[in-house]
mmCIF file of C-alpha atoms and ligand atoms in Angstrom:
data_model
loop_
_atom_site.group_PDB
_atom_site.id
_atom_site.type_symbol
_atom_site.label_atom_id
_atom_site.label_comp_id
_atom_site.label_asym_id
_atom_site.label_seq_id
_atom_site.Cartn_x
_atom_site.Cartn_y
_atom_site.Cartn_z
ATOM 1 C CA MET A 1 173.671 112.100 76.374
ATOM 2 C CA ALA A 2 176.845 110.058 75.741
ATOM 3 C CA PRO A 3 179.943 111.942 77.227
ATOM 4 C CA PRO A 4 181.265 114.768 75.817
ATOM 5 C CA THR A 5 184.413 114.487 73.123
ATOM 6 C CA ILE A 6 186.929 116.552 74.484
ATOM 7 C CA GLN A 7 189.819 117.869 71.982
ATOM 8 C CA LYS A 8 192.646 119.970 73.603
ATOM 9 C CA PHE A 9 194.993 121.602 70.936
ATOM 10 C CA GLU A 10 198.558 123.845 71.461
ATOM 11 C CA SER A 11 196.744 127.061 70.068
ATOM 12 C CA GLU A 12 193.924 128.643 68.740
ATOM 13 C CA GLU A 13 195.373 127.911 64.760
ATOM 14 C CA GLN A 14 195.330 124.328 65.660
ATOM 15 C CA VAL A 15 191.542 124.723 67.233
ATOM 16 C CA ALA A 16 190.433 126.376 63.687
ATOM 17 C CA VAL A 17 192.353 123.710 61.542
ATOM 18 C CA ALA A 18 190.777 120.864 63.418
ATOM 19 C CA LEU A 19 187.140 122.745 63.371
ATOM 20 C CA ALA A 20 187.089 123.397 59.875
ATOM 21 C CA ILE A 21 188.013 119.770 59.423
ATOM 22 C CA TYR A 22 185.199 118.508 61.537
ATOM 23 C CA ILE A 23 182.360 121.053 60.084
ATOM 24 C CA LEU A 24 183.457 119.900 56.452
ATOM 25 C CA HIS A 25 182.901 116.192 57.553
ATOM 26 C CA LEU A 26 179.533 117.170 59.174
ATOM 27 C CA SER A 27 178.268 119.208 56.172
ATOM 28 C CA ALA A 28 179.222 116.285 53.838
ATOM 29 C CA LYS A 29 177.521 113.911 56.000
ATOM 30 C CA PHE A 30 174.350 115.531 56.298
ATOM 31 C CA ILE A 31 174.200 117.047 52.936
ATOM 32 C CA ALA A 32 174.309 113.328 51.701
ATOM 33 C CA ALA A 33 171.245 112.221 54.362
ATOM 34 C CA ASN A 34 169.091 114.810 54.091
ATOM 35 C CA GLY A 35 170.382 116.977 51.075
ATOM 36 C CA SER A 36 170.883 120.094 53.429
ATOM 37 C CA PHE A 37 172.939 121.264 56.196
ATOM 38 C CA SER A 38 171.717 123.547 58.731
ATOM 39 C CA VAL A 39 174.248 125.181 60.942
ATOM 40 C CA VAL A 40 173.976 127.694 64.064
ATOM 41 C CA LEU A 41 176.221 130.547 64.629
ATOM 42 C CA SER A 42 177.114 132.371 67.985
ATOM 43 C CA GLY A 43 178.662 135.713 67.657
ATOM 44 C CA GLY A 44 181.902 136.452 69.432
ATOM 45 C CA THR A 45 185.206 134.863 68.936
ATOM 46 C CA LEU A 46 183.715 132.045 67.101
ATOM 47 C CA ILE A 47 183.448 133.500 63.919
ATOM 48 C CA ASP A 48 187.228 134.039 63.554
ATOM 49 C CA THR A 49 188.209 130.903 64.219
ATOM 50 C CA LEU A 50 185.979 129.710 61.616
ATOM 51 C CA ARG A 51 188.426 131.766 59.166
ATOM 52 C CA LYS A 52 189.804 128.369 57.521
ATOM 53 C CA LEU A 53 186.734 127.478 55.899
ATOM 54 C CA THR A 54 186.939 130.452 53.985
ATOM 55 C CA GLU A 55 190.181 129.575 52.355
ATOM 56 C CA PRO A 56 191.246 126.407 50.360
ATOM 57 C CA PRO A 57 191.077 123.632 50.480
ATOM 58 C CA TYR A 58 188.294 123.659 52.521
ATOM 59 C CA VAL A 59 186.137 126.897 51.118
ATOM 60 C CA ASN A 60 186.163 124.487 47.727
ATOM 61 C CA SER A 61 185.752 120.986 49.491
ATOM 62 C CA ILE A 62 181.879 122.347 50.649
ATOM 63 C CA ASP A 63 178.669 122.338 48.733
ATOM 64 C CA TRP A 64 177.891 125.818 50.171
ATOM 65 C CA SER A 65 174.553 125.940 48.329
ATOM 66 C CA LYS A 66 172.907 123.419 50.580
ATOM 67 C CA TRP A 67 173.970 125.770 54.096
ATOM 68 C CA LEU A 68 171.099 127.202 56.230
ATOM 69 C CA ILE A 69 172.405 129.565 58.390
ATOM 70 C CA PHE A 70 170.708 131.061 61.780
ATOM 71 C CA PHE A 71 171.676 132.843 64.768
ATOM 72 C CA LEU A 72 172.391 131.345 68.316
ATOM 73 C CA ASP A 73 171.729 134.764 69.892
ATOM 74 C CA GLU A 74 171.567 138.509 68.353
ATOM 75 C CA ARG A 75 171.613 141.453 69.965
ATOM 76 C CA VAL A 76 168.236 143.618 69.198
ATOM 77 C CA VAL A 77 169.455 146.257 66.863
ATOM 78 C CA PRO A 78 169.842 147.059 63.046
ATOM 79 C CA LEU A 79 171.513 144.391 61.405
ATOM 80 C CA ASP A 80 174.629 146.972 60.077
ATOM 81 C CA HIS A 81 175.011 147.904 63.585
ATOM 82 C CA PRO A 82 178.641 147.165 64.906
ATOM 83 C CA ASP A 83 177.245 145.080 68.040
ATOM 84 C CA SER A 84 174.791 142.647 65.634
ATOM 85 C CA ASN A 85 176.188 139.608 65.497
ATOM 86 C CA TYR A 86 175.005 138.854 62.015
ATOM 87 C CA LYS A 87 176.948 141.857 60.970
ATOM 88 C CA LEU A 88 179.965 140.148 62.775
ATOM 89 C CA ALA A 89 179.378 136.775 60.561
ATOM 90 C CA TYR A 90 178.740 138.291 57.534
ATOM 91 C CA ASP A 91 181.984 140.471 57.651
ATOM 92 C CA GLY A 92 184.081 137.946 58.900
ATOM 93 C CA PHE A 93 182.521 134.675 57.339
ATOM 94 C CA LEU A 94 179.275 134.812 55.503
ATOM 95 C CA SER A 95 180.821 137.304 52.672
ATOM 96 C CA LYS A 96 183.466 135.316 52.165
ATOM 97 C CA VAL A 97 181.581 132.281 51.024
ATOM 98 C CA PRO A 98 178.971 131.169 48.421
ATOM 99 C CA ILE A 99 176.076 130.873 50.864
ATOM 100 C CA PRO A 100 172.540 131.949 48.942
ATOM 101 C CA LYS A 101 171.555 135.401 50.540
ATOM 102 C CA SER A 102 168.108 133.222 50.638
ATOM 103 C CA ASN A 103 169.375 130.604 53.331
ATOM 104 C CA ILE A 104 170.485 132.854 56.190
ATOM 105 C CA TYR A 105 168.185 133.945 58.930
ATOM 106 C CA PRO A 106 168.961 137.161 60.409
ATOM 107 C CA ILE A 107 166.289 138.402 62.589
ATOM 108 C CA LYS A 108 163.428 141.118 61.695
ATOM 109 C CA GLU A 109 164.741 144.598 62.399
ATOM 110 C CA LYS A 110 162.519 146.931 64.078
ATOM 111 C CA LEU A 111 160.939 144.907 66.186
ATOM 112 C CA SER A 112 161.328 144.994 70.360
ATOM 113 C CA PRO A 113 163.327 142.250 72.066
ATOM 114 C CA GLU A 114 160.065 140.344 72.566
ATOM 115 C CA GLU A 115 158.529 140.548 69.428
ATOM 116 C CA ALA A 116 161.727 139.734 67.591
ATOM 117 C CA ALA A 117 162.317 136.791 69.666
ATOM 118 C CA ALA A 118 158.046 135.638 68.923
ATOM 119 C CA GLU A 119 158.961 136.474 65.307
ATOM 120 C CA TYR A 120 162.495 134.386 64.877
ATOM 121 C CA GLU A 121 160.349 131.437 67.077
ATOM 122 C CA GLN A 122 157.531 131.642 64.645
ATOM 123 C CA ARG A 123 159.650 131.724 61.522
ATOM 124 C CA LEU A 124 161.668 128.500 62.765
ATOM 125 C CA LYS A 125 158.128 127.037 63.178
ATOM 126 C CA HIS A 126 157.025 127.610 59.731
ATOM 127 C CA LEU A 127 160.507 125.909 58.530
ATOM 128 C CA VAL A 128 159.681 122.734 60.506
ATOM 129 C CA ALA A 129 156.287 122.647 59.023
ATOM 130 C CA ASN A 130 157.352 122.912 55.399
ATOM 131 C CA ASN A 131 160.391 120.192 56.573
ATOM 132 C CA THR A 132 163.024 122.770 55.545
ATOM 133 C CA LEU A 133 164.183 122.035 59.288
ATOM 134 C CA LYS A 134 163.729 118.463 60.935
ATOM 135 C CA THR A 135 162.115 118.220 64.647
ATOM 136 C CA SER A 136 163.445 116.364 67.191
ATOM 137 C CA PRO A 137 161.334 113.293 67.799
ATOM 138 C CA THR A 138 162.403 113.476 71.588
ATOM 139 C CA THR A 139 161.507 117.180 72.517
ATOM 140 C CA GLY A 140 159.689 118.316 69.454
ATOM 141 C CA PHE A 141 161.917 121.311 68.985
ATOM 142 C CA ALA A 142 163.711 122.082 66.008
ATOM 143 C CA LYS A 143 166.354 119.952 65.164
ATOM 144 C CA PHE A 144 169.263 121.243 63.874
ATOM 145 C CA ASP A 145 172.320 119.698 62.310
ATOM 146 C CA LEU A 146 174.896 121.605 63.934
ATOM 147 C CA MET A 147 175.141 124.310 66.671
ATOM 148 C CA LEU A 148 178.494 126.609 66.735
ATOM 149 C CA VAL A 149 178.438 127.539 70.646
ATOM 150 C CA GLY A 150 181.040 129.904 72.082
ATOM 151 C CA MET A 151 181.656 130.711 75.622
ATOM 152 C CA GLY A 152 181.880 133.933 78.034
ATOM 153 C CA PRO A 153 184.690 134.267 80.402
ATOM 154 C CA GLU A 154 181.702 133.850 82.942
ATOM 155 C CA GLY A 155 180.500 130.647 81.415
ATOM 156 C CA HIS A 156 177.105 132.639 79.180
ATOM 157 C CA VAL A 157 176.537 130.670 76.057
ATOM 158 C CA ALA A 158 174.431 132.466 73.386
ATOM 159 C CA SER A 159 172.574 135.051 75.690
ATOM 160 C CA LEU A 160 171.504 132.747 78.386
ATOM 161 C CA PHE A 161 173.705 134.269 81.462
ATOM 162 C CA CYS A 162 174.449 133.638 85.251
ATOM 163 C CA TRP A 163 171.602 134.597 87.607
ATOM 164 C CA HIS A 164 168.873 135.480 84.407
ATOM 165 C CA PHE A 165 165.795 133.324 84.677
ATOM 166 C CA GLN A 166 165.953 132.755 80.607
ATOM 167 C CA ARG A 167 168.026 129.690 81.333
ATOM 168 C CA PHE A 168 165.344 128.190 82.829
ATOM 169 C CA GLU A 169 163.099 128.217 80.083
ATOM 170 C CA LYS A 170 161.178 125.005 79.370
ATOM 171 C CA LYS A 171 158.742 125.804 76.586
ATOM 172 C CA LYS A 172 159.964 128.723 74.120
ATOM 173 C CA TRP A 173 162.123 128.292 71.308
ATOM 174 C CA VAL A 174 163.554 131.629 71.657
ATOM 175 C CA THR A 175 163.910 134.331 74.512
ATOM 176 C CA TYR A 176 164.481 137.799 74.920
ATOM 177 C CA ILE A 177 166.679 139.455 77.311
ATOM 178 C CA THR A 178 166.702 143.413 78.237
ATOM 179 C CA ASP A 179 169.331 143.699 80.946
ATOM 180 C CA SER A 180 171.894 141.575 79.377
ATOM 181 C CA PRO A 181 175.115 142.061 82.008
ATOM 182 C CA LYS A 182 177.173 142.157 78.616
ATOM 183 C CA PRO A 183 176.156 144.984 76.557
ATOM 184 C CA PRO A 184 174.047 145.718 74.464
ATOM 185 C CA PRO A 185 171.437 145.138 76.809
ATOM 186 C CA ASN A 186 168.624 143.962 74.385
ATOM 187 C CA ARG A 187 168.857 140.181 72.894
ATOM 188 C CA ILE A 188 167.413 137.439 71.568
ATOM 189 C CA THR A 189 168.142 133.868 72.320
ATOM 190 C CA PHE A 190 167.657 130.290 71.876
ATOM 191 C CA THR A 191 166.794 128.474 74.747
ATOM 192 C CA PHE A 192 168.589 125.490 76.076
ATOM 193 C CA PRO A 193 165.389 122.917 75.082
ATOM 194 C CA LEU A 194 166.108 124.132 71.435
ATOM 195 C CA ILE A 195 169.717 124.343 71.939
ATOM 196 C CA ASN A 196 169.722 120.896 73.479
ATOM 197 C CA SER A 197 167.736 118.951 70.677
ATOM 198 C CA ALA A 198 170.674 119.891 67.911
ATOM 199 C CA SER A 199 172.134 116.620 66.513
ATOM 200 C CA GLU A 200 175.783 118.496 66.850
ATOM 201 C CA ILE A 201 177.344 120.874 69.168
ATOM 202 C CA ALA A 202 180.495 122.234 68.993
ATOM 203 C CA MET A 203 181.617 124.231 72.125
ATOM 204 C CA VAL A 204 184.453 125.932 70.433
ATOM 205 C CA VAL A 205 186.463 127.563 73.549
ATOM 206 C CA THR A 206 190.144 129.673 73.228
ATOM 207 C CA GLY A 207 192.255 131.856 75.495
ATOM 208 C CA GLU A 208 193.169 132.317 79.038
ATOM 209 C CA ASP A 209 189.593 134.640 79.564
ATOM 210 C CA ALA A 210 187.833 131.168 79.601
ATOM 211 C CA ALA A 211 190.519 129.234 81.698
ATOM 212 C CA ASP A 212 188.400 129.586 84.999
ATOM 213 C CA ALA A 213 184.641 128.613 83.492
ATOM 214 C CA VAL A 214 186.638 125.847 81.121
ATOM 215 C CA LYS A 215 187.532 124.463 84.851
ATOM 216 C CA VAL A 216 183.981 124.591 86.433
ATOM 217 C CA ALA A 217 182.520 122.755 83.253
ATOM 218 C CA LEU A 218 185.223 120.005 82.887
ATOM 219 C CA GLY A 219 187.271 119.851 86.042
ATOM 220 C CA LYS A 220 187.086 117.220 88.275
ATOM 221 C CA HIS A 221 184.268 118.668 90.283
ATOM 222 C CA ALA A 222 182.262 119.567 87.346
ATOM 223 C CA TYR A 223 179.237 117.507 87.994
ATOM 224 C CA ASP A 224 178.857 117.942 91.543
ATOM 225 C CA TYR A 225 177.226 121.652 90.931
ATOM 226 C CA TYR A 226 175.925 123.617 88.046
ATOM 227 C CA PRO A 227 176.655 127.184 88.493
ATOM 228 C CA LEU A 228 177.273 128.234 84.886
ATOM 229 C CA PRO A 229 175.060 128.560 82.340
ATOM 230 C CA VAL A 230 177.891 126.701 79.909
ATOM 231 C CA GLN A 231 177.039 123.406 82.068
ATOM 232 C CA LYS A 232 173.494 123.054 80.969
ATOM 233 C CA VAL A 233 174.797 122.377 77.379
ATOM 234 C CA SER A 234 173.793 119.058 76.750
ATOM 235 C CA PRO A 235 172.218 117.539 73.572
ATOM 236 C CA GLU A 236 170.248 114.693 72.580
ATOM 237 C CA GLY A 237 173.189 114.121 69.918
ATOM 238 C CA SER A 238 176.960 114.787 70.413
ATOM 239 C CA LEU A 239 178.677 117.406 72.204
ATOM 240 C CA THR A 240 182.838 118.179 71.128
ATOM 241 C CA TRP A 241 184.814 120.858 72.938
ATOM 242 C CA PHE A 242 187.623 122.641 70.850
ATOM 243 C CA LEU A 243 190.034 124.266 73.363
ATOM 244 C CA ASP A 244 193.280 125.884 73.138
ATOM 245 C CA LYS A 245 196.128 125.443 75.452
ATOM 246 C CA GLU A 246 195.454 128.668 76.966
ATOM 247 C CA ALA A 247 191.472 127.768 77.983
ATOM 248 C CA THR A 248 192.559 124.398 79.556
ATOM 249 C CA SER A 249 195.064 126.277 81.688
ATOM 250 C CA GLU A 250 193.270 125.565 84.639
ATOM 251 C CA LEU A 251 192.542 122.214 84.268
HETATM 252 O O1 LIG B 1 177.353 138.226 73.395
HETATM 253 C C1 LIG B 1 178.133 136.973 73.395
HETATM 254 O O2 LIG B 1 179.205 136.481 73.644
HETATM 255 C C2 LIG B 1 179.246 134.859 73.592
HETATM 256 C C3 LIG B 1 180.538 135.000 73.973
HETATM 257 O O3 LIG B 1 181.427 135.485 73.164
HETATM 258 P P1 LIG B 1 182.992 135.735 72.943
HETATM 259 O O4 LIG B 1 183.771 136.380 72.404
HETATM 260 O O5 LIG B 1 183.591 135.367 74.466
HETATM 261 O O6 LIG B 1 183.542 134.796 72.496
HETATM 262 C C4 LIG B 1 179.373 134.936 71.966
HETATM 263 O O7 LIG B 1 178.893 133.380 71.849
HETATM 264 C C5 LIG B 1 177.522 135.074 71.812
HETATM 265 O O8 LIG B 1 176.883 134.786 70.331
HETATM 266 C C6 LIG B 1 177.481 136.300 71.880
HETATM 267 O O9 LIG B 1 176.212 136.857 71.303
#
């Protein structure tokens, strides 16, 4: 992987603007090259940081009809449950932009975590087989154009947590967890081989709660040891960090 690009901003508002410009350019680039733009959303604070995309001039400058939306991780709850990442994304972002409903891929409801993970993985493999999604020639996993990745204050990404074996998964594309340390306990999540097959990853991290984990991931001794899931984010494409002043306060 090429060294990550680290972009630091004075405020979360500036992060939101820079992120909108970055996504706008990638959207145009991938649509021109492939006719579509596959985007993977995290939940959490990321969704609010996408707000500029729903406003002029950005909202009118994007060909939303070509976007395909996937979920990096999901809580195994009904899609209208307050804990659902789909509901968070729908209320805060997807309902405000004209992405066709058939281009949005939420998890299937009423399945166990294990079944929901297997079903989502099968659906991704089907989309690769019918050329809706690309494959990484290096890893054989699906190759998404852009993953928008948030980070929890203790350094988790997606639903891949410290001290949980899912972060070492090598074969599955999507796995599950039934004892998430952050509620709710039942979740499905993309695995690191799938995450790291992406063309572009944006790590979007704001707020002082994240400062300690940012120090471990990006500070002077960052590469001496690898205790945090976020340190395993290492795509075959490009990695860009979007950080506000508070998140970098320990660097
Ligand atoms: O539980 C989750 O947490 C992470 C981080 O959320 P944040 O609120 O600290 O930004 C999020 O990226 C993930 O999608 C979500 O399920």
